Short mmCIF file of N, CA and C in Angstrom, two decimals:
data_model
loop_
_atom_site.label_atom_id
_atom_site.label_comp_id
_atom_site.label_asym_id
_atom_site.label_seq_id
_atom_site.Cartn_x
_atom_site.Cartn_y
_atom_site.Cartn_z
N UNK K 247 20.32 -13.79 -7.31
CA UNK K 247 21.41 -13.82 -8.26
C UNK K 247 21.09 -12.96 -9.49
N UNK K 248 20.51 -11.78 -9.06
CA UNK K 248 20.24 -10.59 -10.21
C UNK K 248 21.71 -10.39 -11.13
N UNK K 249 21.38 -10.15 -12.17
CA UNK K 249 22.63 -9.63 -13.33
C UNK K 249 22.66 -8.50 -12.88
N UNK K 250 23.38 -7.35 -13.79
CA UNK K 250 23.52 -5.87 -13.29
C UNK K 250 22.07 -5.31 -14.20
N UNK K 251 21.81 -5.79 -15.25
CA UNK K 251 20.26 -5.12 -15.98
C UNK K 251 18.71 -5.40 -14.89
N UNK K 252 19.28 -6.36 -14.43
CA UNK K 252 18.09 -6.56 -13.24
C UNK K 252 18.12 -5.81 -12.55
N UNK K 253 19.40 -5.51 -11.93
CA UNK K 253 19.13 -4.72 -10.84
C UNK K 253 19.31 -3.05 -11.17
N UNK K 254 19.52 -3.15 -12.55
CA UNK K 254 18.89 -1.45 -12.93
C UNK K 254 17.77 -1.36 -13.06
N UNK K 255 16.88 -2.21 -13.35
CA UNK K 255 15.73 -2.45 -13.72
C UNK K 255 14.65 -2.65 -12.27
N UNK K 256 14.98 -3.12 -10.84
CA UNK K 256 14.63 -3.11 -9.85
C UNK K 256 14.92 -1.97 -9.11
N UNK K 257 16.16 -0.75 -9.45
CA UNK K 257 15.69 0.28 -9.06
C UNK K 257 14.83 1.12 -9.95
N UNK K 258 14.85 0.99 -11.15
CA UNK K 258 13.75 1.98 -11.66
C UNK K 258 12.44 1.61 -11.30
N UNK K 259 12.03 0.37 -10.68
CA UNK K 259 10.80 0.05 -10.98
C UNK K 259 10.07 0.71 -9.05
N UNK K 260 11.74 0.77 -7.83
CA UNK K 260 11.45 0.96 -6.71
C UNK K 260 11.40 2.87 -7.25
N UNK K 261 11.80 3.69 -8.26
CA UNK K 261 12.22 4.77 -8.14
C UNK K 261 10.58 5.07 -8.95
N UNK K 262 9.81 4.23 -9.72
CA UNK K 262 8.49 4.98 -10.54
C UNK K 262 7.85 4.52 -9.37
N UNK K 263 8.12 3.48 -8.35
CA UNK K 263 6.79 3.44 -7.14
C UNK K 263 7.16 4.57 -6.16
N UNK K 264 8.11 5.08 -5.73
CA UNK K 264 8.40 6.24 -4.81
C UNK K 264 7.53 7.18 -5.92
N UNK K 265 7.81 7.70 -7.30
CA UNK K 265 7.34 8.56 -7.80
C UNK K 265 5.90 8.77 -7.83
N UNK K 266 5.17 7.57 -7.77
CA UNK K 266 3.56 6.94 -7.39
C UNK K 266 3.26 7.41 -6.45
N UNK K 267 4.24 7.95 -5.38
CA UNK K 267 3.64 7.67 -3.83
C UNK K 267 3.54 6.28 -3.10
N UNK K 268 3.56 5.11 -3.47
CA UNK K 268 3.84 3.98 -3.02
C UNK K 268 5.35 3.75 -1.86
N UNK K 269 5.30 3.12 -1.30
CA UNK K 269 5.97 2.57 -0.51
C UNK K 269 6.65 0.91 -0.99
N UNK K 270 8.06 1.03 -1.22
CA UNK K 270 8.15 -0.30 -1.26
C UNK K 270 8.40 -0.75 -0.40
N UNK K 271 7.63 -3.00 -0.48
CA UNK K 271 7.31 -3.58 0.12
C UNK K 271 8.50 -4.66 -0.14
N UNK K 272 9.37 -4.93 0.42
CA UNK K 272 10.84 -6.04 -0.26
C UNK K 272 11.11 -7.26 1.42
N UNK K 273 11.41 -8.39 0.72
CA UNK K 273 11.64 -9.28 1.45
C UNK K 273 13.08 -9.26 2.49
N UNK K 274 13.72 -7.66 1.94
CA UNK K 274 14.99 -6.86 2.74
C UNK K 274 15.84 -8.33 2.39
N UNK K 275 16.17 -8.93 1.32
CA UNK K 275 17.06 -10.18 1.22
C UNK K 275 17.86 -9.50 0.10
N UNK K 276 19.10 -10.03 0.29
CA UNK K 276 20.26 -9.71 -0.94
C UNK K 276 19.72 -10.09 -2.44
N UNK K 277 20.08 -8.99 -3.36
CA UNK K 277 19.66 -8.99 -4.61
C UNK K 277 18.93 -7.92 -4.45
N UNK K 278 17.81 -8.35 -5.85
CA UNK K 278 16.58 -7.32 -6.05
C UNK K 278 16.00 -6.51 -4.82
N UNK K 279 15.85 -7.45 -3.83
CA UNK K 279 14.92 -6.87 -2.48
C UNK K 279 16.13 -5.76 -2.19
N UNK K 280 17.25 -6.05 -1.69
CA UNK K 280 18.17 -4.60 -1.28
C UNK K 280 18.58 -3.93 -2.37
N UNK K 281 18.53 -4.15 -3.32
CA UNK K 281 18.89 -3.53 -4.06
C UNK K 281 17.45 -2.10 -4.72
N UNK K 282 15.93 -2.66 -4.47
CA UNK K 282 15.10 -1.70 -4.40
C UNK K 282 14.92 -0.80 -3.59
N UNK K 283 15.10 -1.45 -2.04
CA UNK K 283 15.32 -0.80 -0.75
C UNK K 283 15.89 0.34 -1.37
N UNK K 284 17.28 0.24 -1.56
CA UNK K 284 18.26 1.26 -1.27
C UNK K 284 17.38 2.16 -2.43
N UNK K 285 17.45 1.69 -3.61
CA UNK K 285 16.67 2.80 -4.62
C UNK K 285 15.68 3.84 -3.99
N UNK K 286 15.12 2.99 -3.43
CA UNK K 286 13.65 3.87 -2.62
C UNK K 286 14.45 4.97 -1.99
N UNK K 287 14.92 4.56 -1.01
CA UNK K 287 15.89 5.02 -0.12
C UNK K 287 16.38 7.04 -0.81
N UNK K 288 16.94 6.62 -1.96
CA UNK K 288 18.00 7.06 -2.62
C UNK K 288 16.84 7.94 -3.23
N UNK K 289 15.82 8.06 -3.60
CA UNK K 289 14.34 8.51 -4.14
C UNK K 289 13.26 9.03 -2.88
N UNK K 290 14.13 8.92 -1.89
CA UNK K 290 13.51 9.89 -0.42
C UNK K 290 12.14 9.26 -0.58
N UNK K 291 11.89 7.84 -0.89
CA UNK K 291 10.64 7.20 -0.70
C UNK K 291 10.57 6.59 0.64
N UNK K 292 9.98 5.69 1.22
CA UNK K 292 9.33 4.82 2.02
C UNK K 292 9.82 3.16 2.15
N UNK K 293 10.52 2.53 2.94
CA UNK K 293 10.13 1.03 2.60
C UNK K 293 9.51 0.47 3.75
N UNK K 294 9.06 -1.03 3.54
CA UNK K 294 8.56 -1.93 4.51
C UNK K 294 9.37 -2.66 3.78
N UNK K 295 10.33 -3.43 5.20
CA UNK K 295 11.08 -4.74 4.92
C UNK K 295 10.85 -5.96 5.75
N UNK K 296 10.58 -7.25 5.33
CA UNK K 296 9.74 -8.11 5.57
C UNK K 296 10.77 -9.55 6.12
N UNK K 297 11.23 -9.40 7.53
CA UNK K 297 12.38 -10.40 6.94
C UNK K 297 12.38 -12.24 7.61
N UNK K 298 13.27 -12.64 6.88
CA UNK K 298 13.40 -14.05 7.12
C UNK K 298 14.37 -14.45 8.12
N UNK K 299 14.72 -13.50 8.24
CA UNK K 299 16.01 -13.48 9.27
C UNK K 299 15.39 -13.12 10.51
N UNK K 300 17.06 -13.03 11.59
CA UNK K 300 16.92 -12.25 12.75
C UNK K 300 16.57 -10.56 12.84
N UNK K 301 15.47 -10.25 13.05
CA UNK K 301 15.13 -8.79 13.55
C UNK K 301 16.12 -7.93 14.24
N UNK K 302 16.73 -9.20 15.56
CA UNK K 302 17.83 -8.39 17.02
C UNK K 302 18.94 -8.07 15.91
N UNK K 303 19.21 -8.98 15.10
CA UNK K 303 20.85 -8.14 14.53
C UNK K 303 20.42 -7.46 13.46
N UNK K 304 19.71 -7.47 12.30
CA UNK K 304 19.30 -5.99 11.71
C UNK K 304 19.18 -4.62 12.27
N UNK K 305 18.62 -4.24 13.47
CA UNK K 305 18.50 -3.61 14.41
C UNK K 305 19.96 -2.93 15.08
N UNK K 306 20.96 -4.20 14.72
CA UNK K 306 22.43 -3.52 15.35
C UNK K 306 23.27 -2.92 14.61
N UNK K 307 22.66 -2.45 13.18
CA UNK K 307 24.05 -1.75 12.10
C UNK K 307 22.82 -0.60 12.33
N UNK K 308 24.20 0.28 12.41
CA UNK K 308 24.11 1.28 12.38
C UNK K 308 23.37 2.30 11.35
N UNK K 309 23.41 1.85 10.34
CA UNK K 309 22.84 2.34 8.96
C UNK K 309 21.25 1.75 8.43
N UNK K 310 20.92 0.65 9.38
CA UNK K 310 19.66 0.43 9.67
C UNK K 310 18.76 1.32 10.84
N UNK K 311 19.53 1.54 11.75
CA UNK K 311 18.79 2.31 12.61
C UNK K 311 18.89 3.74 12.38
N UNK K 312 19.49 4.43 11.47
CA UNK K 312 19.66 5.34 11.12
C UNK K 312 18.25 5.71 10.30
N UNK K 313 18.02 4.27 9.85
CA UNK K 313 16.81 4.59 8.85
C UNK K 313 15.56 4.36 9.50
N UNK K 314 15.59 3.45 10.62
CA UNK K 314 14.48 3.15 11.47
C UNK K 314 13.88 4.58 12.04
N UNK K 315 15.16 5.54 12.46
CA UNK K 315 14.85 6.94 13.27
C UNK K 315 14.50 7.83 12.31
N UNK K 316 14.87 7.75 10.97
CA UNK K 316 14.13 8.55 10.27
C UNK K 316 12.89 8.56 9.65
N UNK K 317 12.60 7.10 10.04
CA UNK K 317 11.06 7.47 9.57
C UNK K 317 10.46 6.40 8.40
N UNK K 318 11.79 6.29 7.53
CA UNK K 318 11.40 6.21 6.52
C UNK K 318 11.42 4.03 5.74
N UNK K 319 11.85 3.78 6.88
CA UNK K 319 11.87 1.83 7.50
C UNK K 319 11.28 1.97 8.34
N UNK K 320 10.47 0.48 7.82
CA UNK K 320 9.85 -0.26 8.69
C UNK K 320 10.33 -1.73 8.21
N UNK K 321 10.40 -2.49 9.83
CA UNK K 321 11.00 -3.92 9.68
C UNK K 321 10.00 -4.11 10.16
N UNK K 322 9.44 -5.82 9.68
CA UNK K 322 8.44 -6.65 10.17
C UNK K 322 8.89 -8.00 10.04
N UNK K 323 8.56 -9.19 11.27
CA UNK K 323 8.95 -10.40 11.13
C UNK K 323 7.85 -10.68 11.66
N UNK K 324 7.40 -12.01 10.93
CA UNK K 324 6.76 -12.73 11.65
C UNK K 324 7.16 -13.96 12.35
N UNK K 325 8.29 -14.35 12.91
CA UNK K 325 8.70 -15.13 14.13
C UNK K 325 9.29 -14.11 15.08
N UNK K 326 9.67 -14.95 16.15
CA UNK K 326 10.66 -14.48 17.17
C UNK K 326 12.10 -13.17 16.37
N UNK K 327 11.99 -12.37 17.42
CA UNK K 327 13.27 -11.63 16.70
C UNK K 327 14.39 -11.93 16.66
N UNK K 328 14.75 -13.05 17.01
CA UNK K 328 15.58 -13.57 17.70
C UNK K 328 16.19 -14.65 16.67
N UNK K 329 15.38 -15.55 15.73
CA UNK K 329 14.92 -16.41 14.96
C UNK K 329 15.98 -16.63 14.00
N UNK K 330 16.80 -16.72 13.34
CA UNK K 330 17.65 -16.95 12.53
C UNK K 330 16.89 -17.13 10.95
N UNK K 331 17.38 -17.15 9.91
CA UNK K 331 17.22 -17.78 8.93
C UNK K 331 16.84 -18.62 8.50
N UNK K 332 15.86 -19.10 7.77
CA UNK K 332 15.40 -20.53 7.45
C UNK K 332 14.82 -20.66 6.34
N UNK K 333 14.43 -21.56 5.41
CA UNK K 333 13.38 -21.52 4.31
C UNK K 333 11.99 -21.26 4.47
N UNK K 334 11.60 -22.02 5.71
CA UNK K 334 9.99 -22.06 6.32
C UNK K 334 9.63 -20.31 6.21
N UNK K 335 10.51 -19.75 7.13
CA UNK K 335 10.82 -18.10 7.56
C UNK K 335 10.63 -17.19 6.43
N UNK K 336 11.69 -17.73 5.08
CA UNK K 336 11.35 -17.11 3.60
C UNK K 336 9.98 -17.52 3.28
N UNK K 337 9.65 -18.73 3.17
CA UNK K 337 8.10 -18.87 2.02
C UNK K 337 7.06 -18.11 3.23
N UNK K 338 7.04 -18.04 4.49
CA UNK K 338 6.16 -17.34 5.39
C UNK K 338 6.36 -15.86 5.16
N UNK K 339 7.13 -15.37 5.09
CA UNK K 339 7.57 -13.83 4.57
C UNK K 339 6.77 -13.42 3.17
N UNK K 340 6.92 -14.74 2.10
CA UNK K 340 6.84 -14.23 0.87
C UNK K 340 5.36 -14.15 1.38
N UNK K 341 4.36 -14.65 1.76
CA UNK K 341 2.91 -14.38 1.79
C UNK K 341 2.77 -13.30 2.19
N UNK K 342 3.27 -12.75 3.31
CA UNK K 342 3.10 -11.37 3.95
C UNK K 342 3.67 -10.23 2.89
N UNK K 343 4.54 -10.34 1.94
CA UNK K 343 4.86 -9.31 1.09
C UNK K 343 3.97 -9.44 0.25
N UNK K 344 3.70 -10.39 -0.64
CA UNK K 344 2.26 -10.02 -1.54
C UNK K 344 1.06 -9.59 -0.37
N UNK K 345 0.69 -9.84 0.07
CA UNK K 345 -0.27 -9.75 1.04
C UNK K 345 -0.84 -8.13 1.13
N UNK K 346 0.63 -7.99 1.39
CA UNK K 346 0.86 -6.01 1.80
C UNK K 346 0.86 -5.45 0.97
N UNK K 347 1.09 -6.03 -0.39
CA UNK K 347 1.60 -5.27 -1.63
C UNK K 347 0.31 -4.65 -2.41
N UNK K 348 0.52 -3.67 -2.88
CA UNK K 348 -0.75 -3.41 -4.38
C UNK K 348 -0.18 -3.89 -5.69
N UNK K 349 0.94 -4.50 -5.96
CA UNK K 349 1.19 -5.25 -6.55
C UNK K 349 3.05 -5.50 -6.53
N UNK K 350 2.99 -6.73 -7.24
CA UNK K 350 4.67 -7.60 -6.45
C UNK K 350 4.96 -7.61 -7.82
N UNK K 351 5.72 -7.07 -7.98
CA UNK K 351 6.70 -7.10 -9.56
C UNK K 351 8.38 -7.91 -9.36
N UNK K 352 8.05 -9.06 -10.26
CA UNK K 352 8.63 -9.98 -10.33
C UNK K 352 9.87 -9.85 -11.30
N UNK K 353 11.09 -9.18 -10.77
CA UNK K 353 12.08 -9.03 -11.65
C UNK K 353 13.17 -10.13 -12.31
N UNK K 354 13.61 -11.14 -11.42
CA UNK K 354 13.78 -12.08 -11.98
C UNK K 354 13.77 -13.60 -11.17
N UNK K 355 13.06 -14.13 -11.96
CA UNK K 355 12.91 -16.04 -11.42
C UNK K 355 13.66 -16.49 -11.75
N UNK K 356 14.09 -17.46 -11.28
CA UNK K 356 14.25 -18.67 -11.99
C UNK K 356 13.14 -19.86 -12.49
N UNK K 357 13.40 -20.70 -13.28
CA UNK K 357 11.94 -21.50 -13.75
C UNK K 357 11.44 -22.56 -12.86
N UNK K 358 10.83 -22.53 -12.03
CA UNK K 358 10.28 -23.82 -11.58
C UNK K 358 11.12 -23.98 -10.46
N UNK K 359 12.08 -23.26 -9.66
CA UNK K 359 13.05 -23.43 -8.26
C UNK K 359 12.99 -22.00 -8.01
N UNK K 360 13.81 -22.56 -6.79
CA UNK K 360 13.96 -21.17 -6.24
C UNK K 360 12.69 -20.20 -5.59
N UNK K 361 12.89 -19.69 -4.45
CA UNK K 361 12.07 -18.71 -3.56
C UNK K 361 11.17 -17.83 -4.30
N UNK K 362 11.83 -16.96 -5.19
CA UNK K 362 10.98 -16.12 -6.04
C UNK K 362 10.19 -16.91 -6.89
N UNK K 363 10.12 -18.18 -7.66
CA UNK K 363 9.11 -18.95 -8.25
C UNK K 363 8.27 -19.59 -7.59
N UNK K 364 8.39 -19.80 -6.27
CA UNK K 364 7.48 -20.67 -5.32
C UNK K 364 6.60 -19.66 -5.02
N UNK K 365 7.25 -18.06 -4.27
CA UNK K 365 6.82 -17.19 -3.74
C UNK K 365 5.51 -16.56 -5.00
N UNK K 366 6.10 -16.74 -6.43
CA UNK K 366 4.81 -15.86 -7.10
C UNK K 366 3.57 -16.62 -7.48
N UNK K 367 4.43 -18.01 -7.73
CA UNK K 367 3.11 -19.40 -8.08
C UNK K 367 1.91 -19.08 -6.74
N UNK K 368 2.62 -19.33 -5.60
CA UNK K 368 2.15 -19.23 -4.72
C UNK K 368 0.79 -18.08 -5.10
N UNK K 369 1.26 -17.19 -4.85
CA UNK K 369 0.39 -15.61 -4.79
C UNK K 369 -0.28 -15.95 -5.79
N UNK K 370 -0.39 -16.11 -6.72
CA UNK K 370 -1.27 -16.40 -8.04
C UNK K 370 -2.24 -17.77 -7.77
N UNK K 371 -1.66 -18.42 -7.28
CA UNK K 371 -2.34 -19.67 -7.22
C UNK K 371 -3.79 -19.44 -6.27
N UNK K 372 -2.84 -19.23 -5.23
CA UNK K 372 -4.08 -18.55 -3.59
C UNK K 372 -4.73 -17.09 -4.37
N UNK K 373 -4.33 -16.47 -5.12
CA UNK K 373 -4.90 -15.09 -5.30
C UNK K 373 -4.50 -14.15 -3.89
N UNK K 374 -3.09 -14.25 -3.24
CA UNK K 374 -2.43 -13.18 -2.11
C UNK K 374 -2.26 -12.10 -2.44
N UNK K 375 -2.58 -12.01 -3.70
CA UNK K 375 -2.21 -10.67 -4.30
C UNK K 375 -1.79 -10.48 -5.98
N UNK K 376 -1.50 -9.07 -6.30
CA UNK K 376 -1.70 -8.93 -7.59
C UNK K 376 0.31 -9.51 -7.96
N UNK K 377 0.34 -9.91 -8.70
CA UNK K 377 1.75 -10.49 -9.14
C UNK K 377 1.74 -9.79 -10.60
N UNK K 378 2.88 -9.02 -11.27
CA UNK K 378 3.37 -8.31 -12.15
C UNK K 378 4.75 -9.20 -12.31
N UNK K 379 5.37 -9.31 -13.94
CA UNK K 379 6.72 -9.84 -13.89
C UNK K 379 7.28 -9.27 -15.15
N UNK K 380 8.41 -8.61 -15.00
CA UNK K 380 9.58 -8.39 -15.71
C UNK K 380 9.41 -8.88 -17.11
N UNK K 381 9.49 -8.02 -18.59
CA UNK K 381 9.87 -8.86 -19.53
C UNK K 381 10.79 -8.18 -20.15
N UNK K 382 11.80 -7.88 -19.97
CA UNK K 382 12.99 -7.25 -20.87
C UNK K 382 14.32 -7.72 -20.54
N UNK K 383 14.84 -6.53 -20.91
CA UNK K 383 16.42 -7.06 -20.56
C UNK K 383 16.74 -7.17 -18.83
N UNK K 384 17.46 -8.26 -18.65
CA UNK K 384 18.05 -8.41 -16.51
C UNK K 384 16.70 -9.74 -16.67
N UNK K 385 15.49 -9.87 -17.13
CA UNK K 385 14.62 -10.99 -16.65
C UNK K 385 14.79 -12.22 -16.25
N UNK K 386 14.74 -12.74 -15.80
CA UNK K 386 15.19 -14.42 -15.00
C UNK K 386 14.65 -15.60 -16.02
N UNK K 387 15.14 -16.49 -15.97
CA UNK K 387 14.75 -17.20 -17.02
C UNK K 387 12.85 -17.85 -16.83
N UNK K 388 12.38 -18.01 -15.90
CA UNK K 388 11.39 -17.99 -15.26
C UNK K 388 10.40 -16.99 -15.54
N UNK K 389 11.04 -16.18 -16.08
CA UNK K 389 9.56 -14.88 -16.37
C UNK K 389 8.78 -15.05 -17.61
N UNK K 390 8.98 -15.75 -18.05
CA UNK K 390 7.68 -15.74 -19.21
C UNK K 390 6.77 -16.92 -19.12
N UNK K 391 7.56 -17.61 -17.94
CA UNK K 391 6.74 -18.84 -17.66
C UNK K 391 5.97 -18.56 -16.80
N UNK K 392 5.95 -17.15 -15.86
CA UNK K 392 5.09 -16.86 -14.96
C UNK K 392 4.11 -15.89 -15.88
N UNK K 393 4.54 -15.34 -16.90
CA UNK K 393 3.43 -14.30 -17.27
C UNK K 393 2.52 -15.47 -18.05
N UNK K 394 3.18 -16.90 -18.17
CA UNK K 394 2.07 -17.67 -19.31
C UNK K 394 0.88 -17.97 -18.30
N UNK K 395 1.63 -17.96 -16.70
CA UNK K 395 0.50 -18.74 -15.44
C UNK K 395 -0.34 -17.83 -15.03
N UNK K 396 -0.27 -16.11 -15.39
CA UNK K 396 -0.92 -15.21 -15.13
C UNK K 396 -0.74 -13.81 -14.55
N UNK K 397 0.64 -14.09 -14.55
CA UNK K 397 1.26 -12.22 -13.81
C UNK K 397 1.02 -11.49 -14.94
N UNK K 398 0.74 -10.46 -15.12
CA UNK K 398 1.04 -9.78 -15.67
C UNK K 398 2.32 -8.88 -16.42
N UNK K 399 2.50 -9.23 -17.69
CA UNK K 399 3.52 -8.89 -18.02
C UNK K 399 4.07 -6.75 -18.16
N UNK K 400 5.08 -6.69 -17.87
CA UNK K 400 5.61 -5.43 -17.44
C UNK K 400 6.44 -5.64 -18.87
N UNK K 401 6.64 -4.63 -19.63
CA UNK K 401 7.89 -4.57 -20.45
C UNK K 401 8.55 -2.78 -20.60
N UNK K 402 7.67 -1.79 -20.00
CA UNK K 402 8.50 -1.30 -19.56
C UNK K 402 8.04 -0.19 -18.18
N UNK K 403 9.28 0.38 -17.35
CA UNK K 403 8.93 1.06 -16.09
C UNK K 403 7.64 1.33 -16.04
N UNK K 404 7.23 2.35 -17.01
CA UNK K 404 5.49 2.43 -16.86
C UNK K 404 4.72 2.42 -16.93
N UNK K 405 4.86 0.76 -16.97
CA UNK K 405 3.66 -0.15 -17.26
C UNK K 405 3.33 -0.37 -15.55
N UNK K 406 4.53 0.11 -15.01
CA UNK K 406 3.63 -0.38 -12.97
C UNK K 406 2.19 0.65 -12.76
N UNK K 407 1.91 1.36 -13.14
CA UNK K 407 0.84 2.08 -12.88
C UNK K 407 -0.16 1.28 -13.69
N UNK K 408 -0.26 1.10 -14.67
CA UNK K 408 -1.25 0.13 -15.03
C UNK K 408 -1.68 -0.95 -14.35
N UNK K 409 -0.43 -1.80 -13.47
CA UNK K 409 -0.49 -2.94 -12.73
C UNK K 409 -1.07 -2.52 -11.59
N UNK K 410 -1.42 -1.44 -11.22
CA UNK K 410 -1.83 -0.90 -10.09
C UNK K 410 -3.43 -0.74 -10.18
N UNK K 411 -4.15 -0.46 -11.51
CA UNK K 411 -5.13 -0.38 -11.13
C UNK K 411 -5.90 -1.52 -12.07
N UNK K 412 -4.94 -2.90 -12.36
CA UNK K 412 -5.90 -3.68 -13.49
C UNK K 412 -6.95 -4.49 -12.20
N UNK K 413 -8.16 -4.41 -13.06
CA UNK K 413 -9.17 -4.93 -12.44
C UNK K 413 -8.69 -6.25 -11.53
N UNK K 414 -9.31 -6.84 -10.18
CA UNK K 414 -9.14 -8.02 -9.46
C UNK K 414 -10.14 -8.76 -9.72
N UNK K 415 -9.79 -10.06 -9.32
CA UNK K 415 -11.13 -10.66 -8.95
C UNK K 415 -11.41 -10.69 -7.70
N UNK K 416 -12.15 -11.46 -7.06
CA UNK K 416 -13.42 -11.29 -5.93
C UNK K 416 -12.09 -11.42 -4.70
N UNK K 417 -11.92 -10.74 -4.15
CA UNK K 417 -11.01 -10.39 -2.86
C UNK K 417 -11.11 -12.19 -2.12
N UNK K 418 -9.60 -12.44 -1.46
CA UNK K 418 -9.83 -14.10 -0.97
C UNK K 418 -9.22 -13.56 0.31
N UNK K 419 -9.95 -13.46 1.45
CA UNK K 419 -9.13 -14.11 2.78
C UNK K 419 -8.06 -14.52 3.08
N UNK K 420 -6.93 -14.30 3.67
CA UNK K 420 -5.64 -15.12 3.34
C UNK K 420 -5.27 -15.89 5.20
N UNK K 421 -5.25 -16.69 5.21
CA UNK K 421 -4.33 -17.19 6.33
C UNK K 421 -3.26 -17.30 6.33
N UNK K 422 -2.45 -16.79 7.29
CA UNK K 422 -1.01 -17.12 7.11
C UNK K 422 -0.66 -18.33 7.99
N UNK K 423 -1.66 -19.28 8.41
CA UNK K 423 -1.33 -20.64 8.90
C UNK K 423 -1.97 -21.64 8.19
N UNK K 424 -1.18 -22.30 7.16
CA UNK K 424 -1.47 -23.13 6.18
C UNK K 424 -0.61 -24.77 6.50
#
């Protein structure tokens, strides 16, 4: 439920990682996630889309496979392709996108609900990866409560290159059967 500043703000942030050379990494879900996609897209970048859904019907629009043949998508599920939608499907996804990521920039939460607050606690908590979050205008009400738990705060586009190379701590193993 991005505003319209969010989601200017989620393509500039997919348009300075194409400019990086990065590839974005998006949960391919309505809002921010398609809405970076397409940016990338639109910036002759790269995506990996990670989904919660069915694989077989993504696969059947036309304007997905258009992008599959060019090169420039990649879809990944981890259930059946077949699989429908579910919550289990989202919080299993969200591990695999931090996972993949060099860092997950958090454009807008909500506080304490919702997929994107479970999904970054999560990553921070386990250490799945580096978590970055939004502090300006479009931010979710949730973002300053995640930069107090440890993301790193972003306040503007290029500050993602910084988030890219701030020091880690000691690398953790991740299972994705928890």
């Amino acid at each position: 439920d991005v505003d319209a500043d969010g989601a200017r703000v989620a393509e500039q942030f997919a348009e300075e990682a194409v400019r990086l050379g990065l590839h974005v990494t998006s949960g391919a879900a309505r809002g921010v996630d398609q809405v970076a996609m397409n940016a990338a897209h639109r910036a002759e970048g790269s995506v990996v889309g990670i989904l919660a859904d069915s694989l077989q019907q993504r696969v059947r629009s036309a304007e997905v496979m258009a992008a599959l043949d060019a090169g420039t998508t990649c879809l990944i599920s981890q259930q059946h392709p077949g699989a429908g939608f579910s919550t289990g499907a989202a919080m299993g996804r969200n591990k695999l996108i931090y996972a993949l990521s060099a860092v997950t920039v958090v454009v807008a939460s909500d506080l304490e609900t919702g997929g994107t607050w479970a999904g970054a606690t999560e990553a921070m908590h386990h250490r799945y990866g580096r978590v970055a979050v939004w502090r300006g205008e479009g931010e979710g009400p949730g973002n300053a409560r995640l930069a107090d738990l440890g993301a790193k705060p972003l306040r503007k586009i290029g500050d993602l290159q910084s988030a890219l190379v701030a020091e880690d701590p000691e690398p953790v193993q991740m299972s994705l059967i928890e």
